Amino acid sequence: MNSNPADQGRGKSKGEGEGKSKGQGQGAGQVQAPCQAPRTFDDLVAEAEAAPTEGWDFSWFEGRATEERPSWRYAEAMARRLARASASLDIQTGGGEVLASAATLPPLAVATEGWPANVAKATALLHPRGVVVVAAPEDAPLPFADGAFDLVTSRHPVKPHFDEIARVLRPGGTYFAQHVGPASVFEVVEYFLGPQAEGVRNARHPDQERAEAEAAGLEVVELRAERLRMEFRDIGAVVHFLRKVVWMVPGFTVEAYRPRLRELHDRIRAEGPFVAHSTRHLFDLRKPE
């Protein structure tokens, strides 16, 4: 999501660009343009349901939702490492957008993705750059030989399989990734599903993943974590988010949650944006020589 908020569906107030007041060059008899009426619940929901959900392009949220970005600027840091690598693997690449943002790719660049719609999108985006996109389920062994890559990357993997990551890394190779942390956006999750058990809230905890990585024989060079503010400015943004990030509220449909969605729509209209918090952590892991 972007960091440039806008007031979706509402006209600007007088003095904010919608015409000058009397005494500022506008004649006393000139009629001011009326403010645009707020969009209805049904209109916002219908627009969100019609929006495509393939890939990891979040530009649809422009003006409707914001999310703070981690201070380490993952895509830029990943690009610098790709420029120095000789053989790279991007796991669960989504639509390939993050990998494609790198200006320079290694001589051998490979990406995996498990969702068929994303495989097609990533192939179309990355193939012209010489990247091989491999359809591979998220929970299956990686279909590559031992020690095939000196750099493995991933942005928001569903579940990192550290044993497999360690296997395909060459000695001295690096796993550089940004993971989703514990209880991420749980203000949204628990609004729809109710309070979650501690085991669910603490899943994806960086300390737990650190232990798993070390058990797989990887050394932790750096581990950083941040909690980041999100704002949903209309109910359409909430609907699109839940349709796109499908594991947040499994089985989500508008019809199943229409009463709660309407209540949240009314709340946003009355109180302002619905605030949530994402959690992210950065892993820099190394396979010993």
GROMACS .gro file of N, CA and C in nm, residues 65-121:
model
  171
   65ALA      N    1  -0.589   0.324   0.148
   65ALA     CA    2  -0.524   0.261   0.263
   65ALA      C    3  -0.376   0.295   0.260
   66THR      N    4  -0.316   0.297   0.377
   66THR     CA    5  -0.173   0.323   0.387
   66THR      C    6  -0.109   0.222   0.480
   67GLU      N    7   0.018   0.197   0.459
   67GLU     CA    8   0.096   0.111   0.548
   67GLU      C    9   0.238   0.166   0.556
   68GLU      N   10   0.285   0.187   0.675
   68GLU     CA   11   0.424   0.226   0.692
   68GLU      C   12   0.517   0.118   0.638
   69ARG      N   13   0.630   0.158   0.584
   69ARG     CA   14   0.726   0.063   0.530
   69ARG      C   15   0.840   0.042   0.629
   70PRO      N   16   0.894  -0.080   0.636
   70PRO     CA   17   1.008  -0.104   0.725
   70PRO      C   18   1.127  -0.016   0.690
   71SER      N   19   1.202   0.021   0.791
   71SER     CA   20   1.312   0.115   0.771
   71SER      C   21   1.425   0.059   0.687
   72TRP      N   22   1.432  -0.075   0.674
   72TRP     CA   23   1.546  -0.133   0.602
   72TRP      C   24   1.527  -0.134   0.451
   73ARG      N   25   1.409  -0.097   0.400
   73ARG     CA   26   1.385  -0.084   0.256
   73ARG      C   27   1.428  -0.211   0.183
   74TYR      N   28   1.347  -0.314   0.204
   74TYR     CA   29   1.386  -0.448   0.160
   74TYR      C   30   1.416  -0.457   0.010
   75ALA      N   31   1.329  -0.405  -0.074
   75ALA     CA   32   1.347  -0.421  -0.219
   75ALA      C   33   1.480  -0.362  -0.265
   76GLU      N   34   1.516  -0.247  -0.209
   76GLU     CA   35   1.642  -0.184  -0.247
   76GLU      C   36   1.762  -0.265  -0.198
   77ALA      N   37   1.753  -0.314  -0.075
   77ALA     CA   38   1.862  -0.395  -0.020
   77ALA      C   39   1.875  -0.527  -0.096
   78MET      N   40   1.763  -0.587  -0.133
   78MET     CA   41   1.766  -0.710  -0.210
   78MET      C   42   1.831  -0.685  -0.347
   79ALA      N   43   1.797  -0.574  -0.409
   79ALA     CA   44   1.852  -0.542  -0.541
   79ALA      C   45   2.005  -0.531  -0.535
   80ARG      N   46   2.057  -0.472  -0.430
   80ARG     CA   47   2.203  -0.460  -0.417
   80ARG      C   48   2.268  -0.598  -0.408
   81ARG      N   49   2.205  -0.689  -0.339
   81ARG     CA   50   2.261  -0.823  -0.326
   81ARG      C   51   2.248  -0.902  -0.457
   82LEU      N   52   2.138  -0.884  -0.526
   82LEU     CA   53   2.121  -0.950  -0.655
   82LEU      C   54   2.230  -0.907  -0.754
   83ALA      N   55   2.267  -0.780  -0.749
   83ALA     CA   56   2.369  -0.729  -0.841
   83ALA      C   57   2.505  -0.795  -0.819
   84ARG      N   58   2.528  -0.850  -0.698
   84ARG     CA   59   2.656  -0.913  -0.667
   84ARG      C   60   2.652  -1.065  -0.678
   85ALA      N   61   2.533  -1.123  -0.695
   85ALA     CA   62   2.518  -1.269  -0.694
   85ALA      C   63   2.549  -1.329  -0.830
   86SER      N   64   2.580  -1.459  -0.830
   86SER     CA   65   2.600  -1.531  -0.956
   86SER      C   66   2.483  -1.621  -0.989
   87ALA      N   67   2.412  -1.669  -0.886
   87ALA     CA   68   2.295  -1.756  -0.908
   87ALA      C   69   2.197  -1.730  -0.793
   88SER      N   70   2.075  -1.688  -0.826
   88SER     CA   71   1.979  -1.650  -0.722
   88SER      C   72   1.848  -1.725  -0.739
   89LEU      N   73   1.780  -1.742  -0.626
   89LEU     CA   74   1.647  -1.803  -0.622
   89LEU      C   75   1.557  -1.714  -0.539
   90ASP      N   76   1.444  -1.672  -0.596
   90ASP     CA   77   1.342  -1.596  -0.523
   90ASP      C   78   1.225  -1.690  -0.495
   91ILE      N   79   1.201  -1.719  -0.368
   91ILE     CA   80   1.098  -1.815  -0.330
   91ILE      C   81   0.965  -1.744  -0.309
   92GLN      N   82   0.856  -1.804  -0.362
   92GLN     CA   83   0.721  -1.748  -0.352
   92GLN      C   84   0.722  -1.603  -0.401
   93THR      N   85   0.757  -1.588  -0.526
   93THR     CA   86   0.778  -1.456  -0.586
   93THR      C   87   0.650  -1.376  -0.608
   94GLY      N   88   0.533  -1.440  -0.589
   94GLY     CA   89   0.408  -1.369  -0.619
   94GLY      C   90   0.398  -1.343  -0.768
   95GLY      N   91   0.365  -1.221  -0.804
   95GLY     CA   92   0.361  -1.184  -0.946
   95GLY      C   93   0.496  -1.140  -1.000
   96GLY      N   94   0.601  -1.153  -0.918
   96GLY     CA   95   0.736  -1.118  -0.962
   96GLY      C   96   0.770  -0.971  -0.952
   97GLU      N   97   0.681  -0.892  -0.889
   97GLU     CA   98   0.701  -0.747  -0.891
   97GLU      C   99   0.827  -0.704  -0.815
   98VAL      N  100   0.853  -0.764  -0.700
   98VAL     CA  101   0.969  -0.721  -0.621
   98VAL      C  102   1.099  -0.759  -0.692
   99LEU      N  103   1.105  -0.881  -0.742
   99LEU     CA  104   1.224  -0.925  -0.814
   99LEU      C  105   1.246  -0.839  -0.939
  100ALA      N  106   1.140  -0.807  -1.009
  100ALA     CA  107   1.152  -0.728  -1.132
  100ALA      C  108   1.197  -0.585  -1.105
  101SER      N  109   1.183  -0.538  -0.981
  101SER     CA  110   1.223  -0.401  -0.950
  101SER      C  111   1.375  -0.386  -0.943
  102ALA      N  112   1.449  -0.497  -0.937
  102ALA     CA  113   1.595  -0.490  -0.933
  102ALA      C  114   1.650  -0.453  -1.070
  103ALA      N  115   1.741  -0.358  -1.073
  103ALA     CA  116   1.797  -0.312  -1.200
  103ALA      C  117   1.888  -0.417  -1.264
  104THR      N  118   1.960  -0.491  -1.181
  104THR     CA  119   2.056  -0.590  -1.230
  104THR      C  120   2.027  -0.725  -1.168
  105LEU      N  121   2.018  -0.827  -1.250
  105LEU     CA  122   1.993  -0.963  -1.202
  105LEU      C  123   2.116  -1.050  -1.228
  106PRO      N  124   2.133  -1.158  -1.151
  106PRO     CA  125   2.247  -1.246  -1.172
  106PRO      C  126   2.241  -1.316  -1.308
  107PRO      N  127   2.352  -1.374  -1.353
  107PRO     CA  128   2.351  -1.452  -1.477
  107PRO      C  129   2.249  -1.564  -1.475
  108LEU      N  130   2.230  -1.625  -1.357
  108LEU     CA  131   2.126  -1.727  -1.339
  108LEU      C  132   2.030  -1.677  -1.233
  109ALA      N  133   1.906  -1.653  -1.273
  109ALA     CA  134   1.803  -1.606  -1.180
  109ALA      C  135   1.679  -1.693  -1.196
  110VAL      N  136   1.632  -1.747  -1.084
  110VAL     CA  137   1.518  -1.838  -1.083
  110VAL      C  138   1.418  -1.790  -0.979
  111ALA      N  139   1.289  -1.811  -1.003
  111ALA     CA  140   1.185  -1.777  -0.905
  111ALA      C  141   1.085  -1.891  -0.898
  112THR      N  142   1.031  -1.916  -0.779
  112THR     CA  143   0.924  -2.015  -0.763
  112THR      C  144   0.795  -1.945  -0.721
  113GLU      N  145   0.683  -2.007  -0.756
  113GLU     CA  146   0.551  -1.957  -0.716
  113GLU      C  147   0.452  -2.073  -0.722
  114GLY      N  148   0.359  -2.075  -0.627
  114GLY     CA  149   0.266  -2.187  -0.619
  114GLY      C  150   0.126  -2.158  -0.671
  115TRP      N  151   0.084  -2.031  -0.677
  115TRP     CA  152  -0.051  -1.999  -0.720
  115TRP      C  153  -0.052  -1.981  -0.871
  116PRO      N  154  -0.133  -2.062  -0.944
  116PRO     CA  155  -0.129  -2.059  -1.090
  116PRO      C  156  -0.145  -1.919  -1.151
  117ALA      N  157  -0.235  -1.839  -1.098
  117ALA     CA  158  -0.254  -1.705  -1.155
  117ALA      C  159  -0.127  -1.621  -1.141
  118ASN      N  160  -0.058  -1.637  -1.029
  118ASN     CA  161   0.067  -1.563  -1.009
  118ASN      C  162   0.180  -1.619  -1.095
  119VAL      N  163   0.179  -1.752  -1.118
  119VAL     CA  164   0.282  -1.811  -1.204
  119VAL      C  165   0.276  -1.748  -1.343
  120ALA      N  166   0.155  -1.735  -1.395
  120ALA     CA  167   0.139  -1.675  -1.527
  120ALA      C  168   0.184  -1.528  -1.527
  121LYS      N  169   0.145  -1.455  -1.423
  121LYS     CA  170   0.182  -1.314  -1.418
  121LYS      C  171   0.333  -1.297  -1.402
   0.00000   0.00000   0.00000
